Tab-separated table of C-alpha atoms and ligand atoms in Angstrom:
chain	number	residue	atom	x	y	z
A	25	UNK	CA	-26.455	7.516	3.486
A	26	UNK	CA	-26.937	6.651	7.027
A	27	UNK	CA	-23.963	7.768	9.633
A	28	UNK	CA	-23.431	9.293	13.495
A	29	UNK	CA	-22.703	12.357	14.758
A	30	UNK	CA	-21.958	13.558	18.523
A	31	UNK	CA	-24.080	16.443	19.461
A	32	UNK	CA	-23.843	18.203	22.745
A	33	UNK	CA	-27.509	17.888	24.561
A	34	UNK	CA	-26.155	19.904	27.924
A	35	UNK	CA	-23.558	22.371	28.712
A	36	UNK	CA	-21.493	21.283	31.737
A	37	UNK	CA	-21.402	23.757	34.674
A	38	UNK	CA	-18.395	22.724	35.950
A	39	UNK	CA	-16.442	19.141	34.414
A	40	UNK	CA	-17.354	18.087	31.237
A	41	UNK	CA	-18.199	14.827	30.801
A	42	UNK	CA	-19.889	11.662	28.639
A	43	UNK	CA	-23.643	12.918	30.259
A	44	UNK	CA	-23.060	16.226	28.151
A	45	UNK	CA	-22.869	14.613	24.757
A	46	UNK	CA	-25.045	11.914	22.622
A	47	UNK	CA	-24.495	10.198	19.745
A	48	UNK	CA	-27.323	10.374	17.368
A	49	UNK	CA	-27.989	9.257	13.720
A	50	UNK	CA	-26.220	11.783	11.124
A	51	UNK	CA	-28.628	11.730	7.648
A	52	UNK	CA	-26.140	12.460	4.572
A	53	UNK	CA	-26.160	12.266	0.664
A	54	UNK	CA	-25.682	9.039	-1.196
A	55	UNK	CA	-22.176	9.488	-2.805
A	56	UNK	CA	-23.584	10.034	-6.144
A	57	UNK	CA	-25.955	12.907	-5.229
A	58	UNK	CA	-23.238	15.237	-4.469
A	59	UNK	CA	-24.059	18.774	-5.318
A	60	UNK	CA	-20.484	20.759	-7.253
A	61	UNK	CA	-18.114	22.204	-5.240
A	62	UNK	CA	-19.116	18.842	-2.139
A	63	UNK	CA	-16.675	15.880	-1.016
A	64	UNK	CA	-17.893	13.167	1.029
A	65	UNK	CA	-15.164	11.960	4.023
A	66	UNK	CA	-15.033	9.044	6.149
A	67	UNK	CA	-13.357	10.444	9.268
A	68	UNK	CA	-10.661	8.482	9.833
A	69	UNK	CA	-9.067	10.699	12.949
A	70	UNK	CA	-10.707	13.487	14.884
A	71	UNK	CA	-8.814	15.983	17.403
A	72	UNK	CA	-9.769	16.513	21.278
A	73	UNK	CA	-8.449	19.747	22.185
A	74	UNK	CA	-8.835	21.959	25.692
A	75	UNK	CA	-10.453	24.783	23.694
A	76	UNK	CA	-13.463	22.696	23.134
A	77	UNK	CA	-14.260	23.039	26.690
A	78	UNK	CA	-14.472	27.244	26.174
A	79	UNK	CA	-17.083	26.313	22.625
A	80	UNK	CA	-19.210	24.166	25.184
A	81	UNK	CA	-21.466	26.954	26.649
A	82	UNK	CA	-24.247	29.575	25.393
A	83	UNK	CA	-21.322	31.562	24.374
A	84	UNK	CA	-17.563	31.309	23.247
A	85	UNK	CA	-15.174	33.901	24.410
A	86	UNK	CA	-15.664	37.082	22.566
A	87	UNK	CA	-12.987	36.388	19.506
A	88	UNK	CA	-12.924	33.043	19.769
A	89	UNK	CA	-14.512	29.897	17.931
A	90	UNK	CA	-18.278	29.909	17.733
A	91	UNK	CA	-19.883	28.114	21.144
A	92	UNK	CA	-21.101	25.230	20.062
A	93	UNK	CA	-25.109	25.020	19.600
A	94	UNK	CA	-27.258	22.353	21.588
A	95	UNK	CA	-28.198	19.128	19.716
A	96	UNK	CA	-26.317	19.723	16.214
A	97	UNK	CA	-23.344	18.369	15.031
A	98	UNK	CA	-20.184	20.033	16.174
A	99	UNK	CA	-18.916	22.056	13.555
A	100	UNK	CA	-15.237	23.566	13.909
A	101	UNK	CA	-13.491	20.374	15.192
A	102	UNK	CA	-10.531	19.951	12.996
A	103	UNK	CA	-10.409	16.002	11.519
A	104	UNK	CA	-8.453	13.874	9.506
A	105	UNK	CA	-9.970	11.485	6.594
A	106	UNK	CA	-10.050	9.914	3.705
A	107	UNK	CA	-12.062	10.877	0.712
A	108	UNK	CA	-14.666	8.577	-0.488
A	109	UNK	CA	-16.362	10.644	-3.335
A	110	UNK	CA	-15.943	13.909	-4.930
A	111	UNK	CA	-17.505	16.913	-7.074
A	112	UNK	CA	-14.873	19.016	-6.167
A	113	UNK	CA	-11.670	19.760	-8.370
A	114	UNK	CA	-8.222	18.963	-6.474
A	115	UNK	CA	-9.733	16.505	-4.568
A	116	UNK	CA	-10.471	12.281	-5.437
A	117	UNK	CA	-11.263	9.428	-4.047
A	118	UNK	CA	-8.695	7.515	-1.824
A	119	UNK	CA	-7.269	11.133	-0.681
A	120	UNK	CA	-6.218	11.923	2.688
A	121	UNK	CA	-7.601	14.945	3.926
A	122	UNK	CA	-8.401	17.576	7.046
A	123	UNK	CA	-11.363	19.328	7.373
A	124	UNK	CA	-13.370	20.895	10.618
A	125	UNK	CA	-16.325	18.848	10.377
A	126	UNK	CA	-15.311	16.292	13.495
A	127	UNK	CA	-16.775	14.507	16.100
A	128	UNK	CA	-19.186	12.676	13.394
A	129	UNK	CA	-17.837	9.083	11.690
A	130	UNK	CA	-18.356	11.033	7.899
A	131	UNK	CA	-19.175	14.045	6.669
A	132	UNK	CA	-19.923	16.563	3.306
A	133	UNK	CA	-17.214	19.272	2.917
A	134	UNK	CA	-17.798	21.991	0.707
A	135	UNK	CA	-14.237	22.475	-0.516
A	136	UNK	CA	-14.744	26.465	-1.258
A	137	UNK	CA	-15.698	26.655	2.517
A	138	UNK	CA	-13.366	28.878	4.504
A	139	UNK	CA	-13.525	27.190	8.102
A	140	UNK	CA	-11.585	27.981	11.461
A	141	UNK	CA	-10.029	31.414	10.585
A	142	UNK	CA	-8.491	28.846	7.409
A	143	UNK	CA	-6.888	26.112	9.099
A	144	UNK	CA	-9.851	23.860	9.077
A	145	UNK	CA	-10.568	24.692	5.530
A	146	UNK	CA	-10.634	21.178	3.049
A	147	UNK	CA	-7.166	20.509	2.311
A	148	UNK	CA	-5.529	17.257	0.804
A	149	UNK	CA	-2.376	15.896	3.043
A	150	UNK	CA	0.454	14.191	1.544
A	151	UNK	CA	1.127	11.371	3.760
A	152	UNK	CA	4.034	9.998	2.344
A	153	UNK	CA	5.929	8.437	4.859
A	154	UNK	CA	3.887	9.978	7.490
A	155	UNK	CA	0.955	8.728	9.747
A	156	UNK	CA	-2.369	10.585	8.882
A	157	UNK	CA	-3.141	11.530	12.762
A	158	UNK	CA	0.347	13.235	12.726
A	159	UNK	CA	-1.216	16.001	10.506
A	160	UNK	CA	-3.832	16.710	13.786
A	161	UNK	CA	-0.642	17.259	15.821
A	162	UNK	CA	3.226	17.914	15.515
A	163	UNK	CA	2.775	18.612	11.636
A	164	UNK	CA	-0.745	20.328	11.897
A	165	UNK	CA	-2.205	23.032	14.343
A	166	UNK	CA	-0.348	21.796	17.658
A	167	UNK	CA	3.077	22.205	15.505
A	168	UNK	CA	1.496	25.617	13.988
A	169	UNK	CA	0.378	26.709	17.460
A	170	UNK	CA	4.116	25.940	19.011
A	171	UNK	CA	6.039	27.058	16.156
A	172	UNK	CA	3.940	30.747	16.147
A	173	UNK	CA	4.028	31.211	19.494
A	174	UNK	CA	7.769	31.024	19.504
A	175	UNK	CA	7.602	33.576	16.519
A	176	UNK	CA	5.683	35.678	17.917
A	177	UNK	CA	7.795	36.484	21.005
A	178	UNK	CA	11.216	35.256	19.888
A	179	UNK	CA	11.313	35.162	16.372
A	180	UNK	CA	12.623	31.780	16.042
A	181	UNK	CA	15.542	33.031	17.702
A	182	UNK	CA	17.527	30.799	20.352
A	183	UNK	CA	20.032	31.359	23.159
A	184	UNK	CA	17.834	31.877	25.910
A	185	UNK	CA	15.788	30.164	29.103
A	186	UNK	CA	12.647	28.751	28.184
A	187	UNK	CA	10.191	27.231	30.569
A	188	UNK	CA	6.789	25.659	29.356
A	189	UNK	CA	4.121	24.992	30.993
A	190	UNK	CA	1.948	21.908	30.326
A	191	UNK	CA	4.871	20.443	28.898
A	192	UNK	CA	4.076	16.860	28.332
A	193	UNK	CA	1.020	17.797	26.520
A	194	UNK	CA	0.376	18.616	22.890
A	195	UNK	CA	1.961	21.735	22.269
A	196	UNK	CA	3.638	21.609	25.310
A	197	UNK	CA	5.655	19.111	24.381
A	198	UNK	CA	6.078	20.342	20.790
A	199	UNK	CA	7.323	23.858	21.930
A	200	UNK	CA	9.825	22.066	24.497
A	201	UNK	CA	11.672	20.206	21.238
A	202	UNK	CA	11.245	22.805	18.967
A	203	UNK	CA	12.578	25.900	20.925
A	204	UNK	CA	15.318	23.051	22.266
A	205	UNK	CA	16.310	22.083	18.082
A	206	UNK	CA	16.134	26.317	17.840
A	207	UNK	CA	18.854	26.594	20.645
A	208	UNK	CA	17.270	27.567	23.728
A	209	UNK	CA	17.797	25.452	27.006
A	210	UNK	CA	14.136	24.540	27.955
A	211	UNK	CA	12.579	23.564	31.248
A	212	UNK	CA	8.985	21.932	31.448
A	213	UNK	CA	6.771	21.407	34.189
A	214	UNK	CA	3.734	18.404	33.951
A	215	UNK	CA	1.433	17.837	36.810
A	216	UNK	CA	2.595	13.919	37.385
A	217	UNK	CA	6.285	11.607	37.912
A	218	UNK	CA	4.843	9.569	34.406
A	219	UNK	CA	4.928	13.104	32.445
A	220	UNK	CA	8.050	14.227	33.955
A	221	UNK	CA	10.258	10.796	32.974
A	222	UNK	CA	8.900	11.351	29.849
A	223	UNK	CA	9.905	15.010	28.969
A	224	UNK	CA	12.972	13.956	30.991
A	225	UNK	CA	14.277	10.580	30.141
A	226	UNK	CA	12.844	10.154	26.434
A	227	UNK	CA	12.700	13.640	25.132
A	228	UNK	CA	16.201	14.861	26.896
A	229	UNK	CA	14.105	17.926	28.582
A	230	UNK	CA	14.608	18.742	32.137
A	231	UNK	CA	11.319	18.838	34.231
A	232	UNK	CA	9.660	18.620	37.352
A	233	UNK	CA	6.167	18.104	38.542
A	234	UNK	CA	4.026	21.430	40.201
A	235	UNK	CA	2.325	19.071	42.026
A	236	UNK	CA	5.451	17.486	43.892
A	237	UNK	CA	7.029	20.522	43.558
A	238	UNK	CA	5.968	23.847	43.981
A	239	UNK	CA	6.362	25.893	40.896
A	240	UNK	CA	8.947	28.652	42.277
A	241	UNK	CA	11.133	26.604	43.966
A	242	UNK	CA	10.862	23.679	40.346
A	243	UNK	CA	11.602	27.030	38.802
A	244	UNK	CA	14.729	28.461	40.680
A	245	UNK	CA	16.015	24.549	40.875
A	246	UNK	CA	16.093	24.433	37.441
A	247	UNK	CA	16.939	27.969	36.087
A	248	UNK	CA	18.833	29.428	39.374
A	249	UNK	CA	18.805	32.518	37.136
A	250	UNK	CA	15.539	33.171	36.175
A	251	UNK	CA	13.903	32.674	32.534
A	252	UNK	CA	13.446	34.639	29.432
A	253	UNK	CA	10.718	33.302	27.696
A	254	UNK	CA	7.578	31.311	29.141
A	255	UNK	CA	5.434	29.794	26.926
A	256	UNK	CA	2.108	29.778	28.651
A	257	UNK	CA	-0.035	27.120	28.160
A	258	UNK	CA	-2.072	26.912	31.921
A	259	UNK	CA	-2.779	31.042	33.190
A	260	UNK	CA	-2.755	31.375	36.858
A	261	UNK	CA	-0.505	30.397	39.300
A	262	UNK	CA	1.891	29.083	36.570
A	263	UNK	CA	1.538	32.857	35.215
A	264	UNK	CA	2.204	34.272	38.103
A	265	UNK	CA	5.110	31.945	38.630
A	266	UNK	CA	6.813	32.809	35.541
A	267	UNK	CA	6.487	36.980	36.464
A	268	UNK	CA	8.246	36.397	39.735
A	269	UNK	CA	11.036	33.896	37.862
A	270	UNK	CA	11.157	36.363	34.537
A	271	UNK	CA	14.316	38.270	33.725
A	272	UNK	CA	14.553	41.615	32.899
A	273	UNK	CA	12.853	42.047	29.094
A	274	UNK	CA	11.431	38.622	29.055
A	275	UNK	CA	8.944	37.397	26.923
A	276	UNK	CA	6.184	35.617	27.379
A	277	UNK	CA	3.742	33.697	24.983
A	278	UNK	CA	0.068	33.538	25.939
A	279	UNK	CA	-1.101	30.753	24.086
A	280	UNK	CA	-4.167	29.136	26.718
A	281	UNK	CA	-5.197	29.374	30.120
A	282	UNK	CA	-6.239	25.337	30.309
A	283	UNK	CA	-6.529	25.834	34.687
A	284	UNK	CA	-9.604	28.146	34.582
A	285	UNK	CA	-11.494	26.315	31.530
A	286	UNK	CA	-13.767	24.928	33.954
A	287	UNK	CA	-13.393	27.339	36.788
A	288	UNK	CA	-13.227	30.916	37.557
A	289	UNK	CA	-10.287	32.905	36.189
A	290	UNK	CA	-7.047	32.661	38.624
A	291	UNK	CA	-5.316	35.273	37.990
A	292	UNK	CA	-2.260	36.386	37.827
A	293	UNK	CA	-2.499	38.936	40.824
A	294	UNK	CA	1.635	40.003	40.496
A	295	UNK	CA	1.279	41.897	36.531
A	296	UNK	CA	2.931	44.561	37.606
A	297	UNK	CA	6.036	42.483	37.126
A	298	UNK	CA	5.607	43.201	33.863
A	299	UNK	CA	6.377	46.580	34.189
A	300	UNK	CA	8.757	46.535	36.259
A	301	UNK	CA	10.725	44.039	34.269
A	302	UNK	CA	9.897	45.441	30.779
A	303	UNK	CA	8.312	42.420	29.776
A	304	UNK	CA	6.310	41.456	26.635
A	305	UNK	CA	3.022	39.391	27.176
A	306	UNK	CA	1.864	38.832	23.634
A	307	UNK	CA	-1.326	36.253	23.362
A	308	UNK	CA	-1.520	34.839	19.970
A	309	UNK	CA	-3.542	32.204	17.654
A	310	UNK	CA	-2.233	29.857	15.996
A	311	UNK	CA	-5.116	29.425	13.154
A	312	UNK	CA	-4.112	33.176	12.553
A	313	UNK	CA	-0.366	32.274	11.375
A	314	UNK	CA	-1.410	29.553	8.289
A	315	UNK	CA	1.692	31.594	6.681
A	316	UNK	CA	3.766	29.621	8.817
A	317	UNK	CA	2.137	26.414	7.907
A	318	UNK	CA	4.638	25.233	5.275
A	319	UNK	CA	7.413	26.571	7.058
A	320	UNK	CA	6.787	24.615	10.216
A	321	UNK	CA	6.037	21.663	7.970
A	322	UNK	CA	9.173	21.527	6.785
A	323	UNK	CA	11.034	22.089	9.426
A	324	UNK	CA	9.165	20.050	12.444
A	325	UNK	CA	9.229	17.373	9.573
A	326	UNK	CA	12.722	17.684	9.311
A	327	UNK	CA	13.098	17.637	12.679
A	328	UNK	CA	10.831	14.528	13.254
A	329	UNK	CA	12.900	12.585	10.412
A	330	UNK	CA	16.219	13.206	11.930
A	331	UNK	CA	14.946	11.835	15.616
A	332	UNK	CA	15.589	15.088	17.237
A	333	UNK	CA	11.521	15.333	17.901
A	334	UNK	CA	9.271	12.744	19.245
A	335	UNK	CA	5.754	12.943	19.488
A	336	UNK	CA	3.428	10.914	21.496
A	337	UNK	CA	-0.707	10.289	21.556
A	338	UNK	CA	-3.143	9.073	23.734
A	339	UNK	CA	-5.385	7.578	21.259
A	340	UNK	CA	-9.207	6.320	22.217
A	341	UNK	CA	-11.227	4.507	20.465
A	342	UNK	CA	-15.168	5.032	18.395
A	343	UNK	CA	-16.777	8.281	18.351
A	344	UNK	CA	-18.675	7.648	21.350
A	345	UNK	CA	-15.003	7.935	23.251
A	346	UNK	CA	-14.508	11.072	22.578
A	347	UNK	CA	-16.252	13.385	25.326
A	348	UNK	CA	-14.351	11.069	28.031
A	349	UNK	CA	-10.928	11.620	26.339
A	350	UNK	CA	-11.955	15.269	25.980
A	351	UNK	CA	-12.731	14.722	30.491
A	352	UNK	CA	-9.466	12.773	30.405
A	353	UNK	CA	-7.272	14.957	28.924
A	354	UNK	CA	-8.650	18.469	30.703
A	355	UNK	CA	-7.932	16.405	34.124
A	356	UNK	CA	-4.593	15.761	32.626
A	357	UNK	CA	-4.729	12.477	32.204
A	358	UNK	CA	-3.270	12.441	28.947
A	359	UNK	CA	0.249	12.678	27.373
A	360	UNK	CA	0.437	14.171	24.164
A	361	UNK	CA	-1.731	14.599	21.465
A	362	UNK	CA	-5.311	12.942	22.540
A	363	UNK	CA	-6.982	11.969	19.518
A	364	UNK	CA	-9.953	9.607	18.927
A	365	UNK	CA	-9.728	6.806	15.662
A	366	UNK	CA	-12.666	6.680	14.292
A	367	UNK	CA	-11.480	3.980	11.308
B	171	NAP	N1	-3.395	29.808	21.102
B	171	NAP	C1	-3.697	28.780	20.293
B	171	NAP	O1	-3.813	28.912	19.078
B	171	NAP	C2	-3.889	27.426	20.901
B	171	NAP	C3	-4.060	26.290	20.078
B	171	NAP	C4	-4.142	25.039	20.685
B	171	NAP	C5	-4.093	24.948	22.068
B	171	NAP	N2	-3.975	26.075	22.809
B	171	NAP	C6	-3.880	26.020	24.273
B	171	NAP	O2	-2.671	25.347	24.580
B	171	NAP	C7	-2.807	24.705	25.842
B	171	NAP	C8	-2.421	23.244	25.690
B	171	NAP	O3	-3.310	22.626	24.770
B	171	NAP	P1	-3.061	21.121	24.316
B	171	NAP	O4	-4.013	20.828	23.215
B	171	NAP	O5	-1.629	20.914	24.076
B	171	NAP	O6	-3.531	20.319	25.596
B	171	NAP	P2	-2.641	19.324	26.488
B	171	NAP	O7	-1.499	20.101	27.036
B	171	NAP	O8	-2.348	18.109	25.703
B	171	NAP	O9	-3.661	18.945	27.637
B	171	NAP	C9	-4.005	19.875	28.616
B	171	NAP	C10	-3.059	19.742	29.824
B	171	NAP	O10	-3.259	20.840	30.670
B	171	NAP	C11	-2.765	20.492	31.946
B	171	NAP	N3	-3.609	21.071	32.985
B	171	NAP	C12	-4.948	20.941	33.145
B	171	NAP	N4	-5.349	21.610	34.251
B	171	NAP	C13	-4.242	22.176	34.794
B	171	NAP	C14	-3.991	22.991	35.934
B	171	NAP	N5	-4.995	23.379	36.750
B	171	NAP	N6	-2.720	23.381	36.181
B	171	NAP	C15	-1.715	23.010	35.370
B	171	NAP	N7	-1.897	22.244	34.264
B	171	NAP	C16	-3.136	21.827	33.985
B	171	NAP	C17	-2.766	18.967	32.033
B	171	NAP	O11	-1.409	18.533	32.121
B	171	NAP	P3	-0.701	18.259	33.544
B	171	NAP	O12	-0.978	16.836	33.882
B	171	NAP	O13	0.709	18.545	33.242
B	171	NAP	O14	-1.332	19.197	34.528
B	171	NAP	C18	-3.336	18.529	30.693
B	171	NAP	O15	-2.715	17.380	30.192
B	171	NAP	C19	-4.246	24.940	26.273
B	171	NAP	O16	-4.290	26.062	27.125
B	171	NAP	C20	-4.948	25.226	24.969
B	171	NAP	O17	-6.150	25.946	25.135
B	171	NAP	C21	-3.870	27.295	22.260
């Protein structure tokens, strides 16, 4: 059967955008000449995430995804869609699924496949009273990637002051309701008025912008005596901020570094802050905590039921959308989860 996929045909030097990618026909098996083990998707939903940008190059960062090769499909892109034929046991017709095989309109999933360290692996969604895109963000890897980060440093503890960075973003905002529901007082920062009225007015999270604002004097308005934990979703100045503003034996959660993706590294140039405040920097991945999968299911579910967290996308539409939301949402341009419909 006939379909598209995007390929990239150039890595960008410095911004990404559409000139990098092309969409170009995508050759697949007829339904009924599935080989055992195969299920063929239509992609219904298919994630644009800042990590992309470190994939789009002759090599990833050492640990990380695999770089994405020149004029293939673009494996490793986690998706959301609905089975239209299967060899595979578990798995029918009519199901919704995720998978990693994005960025294409459908595609053939071997189910045995382990894929993205396990959280892109084939696995059928029970959308029962839930949107399918939702499973791309709060209940999916942006709620995994929140929900272990705060794990990792704080063991799902509460109490404390909690700045994040990015904070009207994907897992920004996700780790600004969730550490709020675990009992922590939470500051964000956003880089525009829109994102901050948002976090502010809608999500009951107090914020300011870095770009009205600069970040140490947003910081000591805000939490006149200092923070505990800073969830780090930006590097750079914003680290550096959060050293000077950190209280003796803070924590902070290195989760991405979004201000050098398409630039040199920033920083920070203050780390021995850390030291001196007996701080713990821990980075962490959240495709390496799929034991806390269920458990944030539940809970951010829970959470999501019982109004106390909203979540927000900035949806695009058709495949051929996707590198400019992927431009949009690096230049920040986005509010929560960016995510391209493909249906
Ligand atoms: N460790 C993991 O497992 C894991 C998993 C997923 C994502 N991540 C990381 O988490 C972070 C957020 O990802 P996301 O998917 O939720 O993206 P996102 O926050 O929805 O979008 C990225 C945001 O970064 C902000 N930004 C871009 N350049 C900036 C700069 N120079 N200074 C300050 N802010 C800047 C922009 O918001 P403003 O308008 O507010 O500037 C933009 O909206 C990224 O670093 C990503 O790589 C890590």
């Amino acid at each position: 059967m006939k379909s598209v996929a995007l390929h990239v045909v150039a890595y960008p030097e410095g911004e990404v955008g559409p000139e990098h990618f092309a969409v170009v026909p995508l050759e697949l098996p007829d339904p009924d000449q599935l080989a055992e083990g195969e299920v063929l998707v239509r992609n219904t939903w298919t994630s644009v995430d800042p990590g992309l940008r470190l994939r789009l190059s002759a090599a990833a960062p050492d640990g990380y995804f695999a770089a994405f090769p020149l004029d293939r499909p673009m494996d490793g892109v986690l998706t959301v869609g609905e089975v239209l034929a299967s060899r595979a046991a578990g798995f029918a017709p009519g199901d919704t699924v995720w998978h990693s095989l994005g960025w294409r309109e459908h595609a053939v999933v071997r189910a045995d496949e382990v894929a993205m360290n396990g959280v892109g692996t084939l696995r059928r969604l029970d959308v029962t009273g839930r949107e399918p895109q939702w499973f791309l963000g709060a209940l999916g890897p942006m709620g995994l990637t929140a929900y272990s980060g705060l794990a990792v440093v704080d063991g799902l503890g509460g109490g404390g002051v909690v700045w994040v960075s990015a904070g009207a973003g994907a897992v920004g905002s996700l780790v600004a309701q969730i550490a709020r529901n675990l009992g922590h007082r939470v500051i964000a920062s956003a880089g525009s008025p829109e994102k901050v009225a948002w976090l502010r007015d809608e999500l009951g999270i107090d914020a300011f912008s870095y770009r009205d604002e600069p970040l140490r004097d947003g910081l000591r308005r805000l939490a006149p005596d200092g923070i505990d934990l800073y969830f780090d979703n930006v590097g750079g100045d914003h680290l550096e901020a959060a050293l000077d503003a950190m209280r003796m034996h803070g924590r902070i959660a290195l989760c991405g570094t979004v201000s050098d993706y398409e630039s040199e590294p920033r920083g920070p140039h203050n780390i021995f802050l850390a030291t001196a405040k007996h701080l713990t920097l821990a980075g962490f991945r959240g495709s390496l905590h799929l034991d806390l999968l269920d458990e944030m299911q539940q809970r951010v579910g829970d959470w999501v039921a019982a109004g106390r967290l909203l979540h927000r996308e900035s949806v695009y539409d058709g495949l051929e959308s996707a590198p400019t939301a992927l431009a949009d949402l690096l230049a920040g341009r986005t509010i929560g989860k960016t995510l391209v419909r493909l249906a």
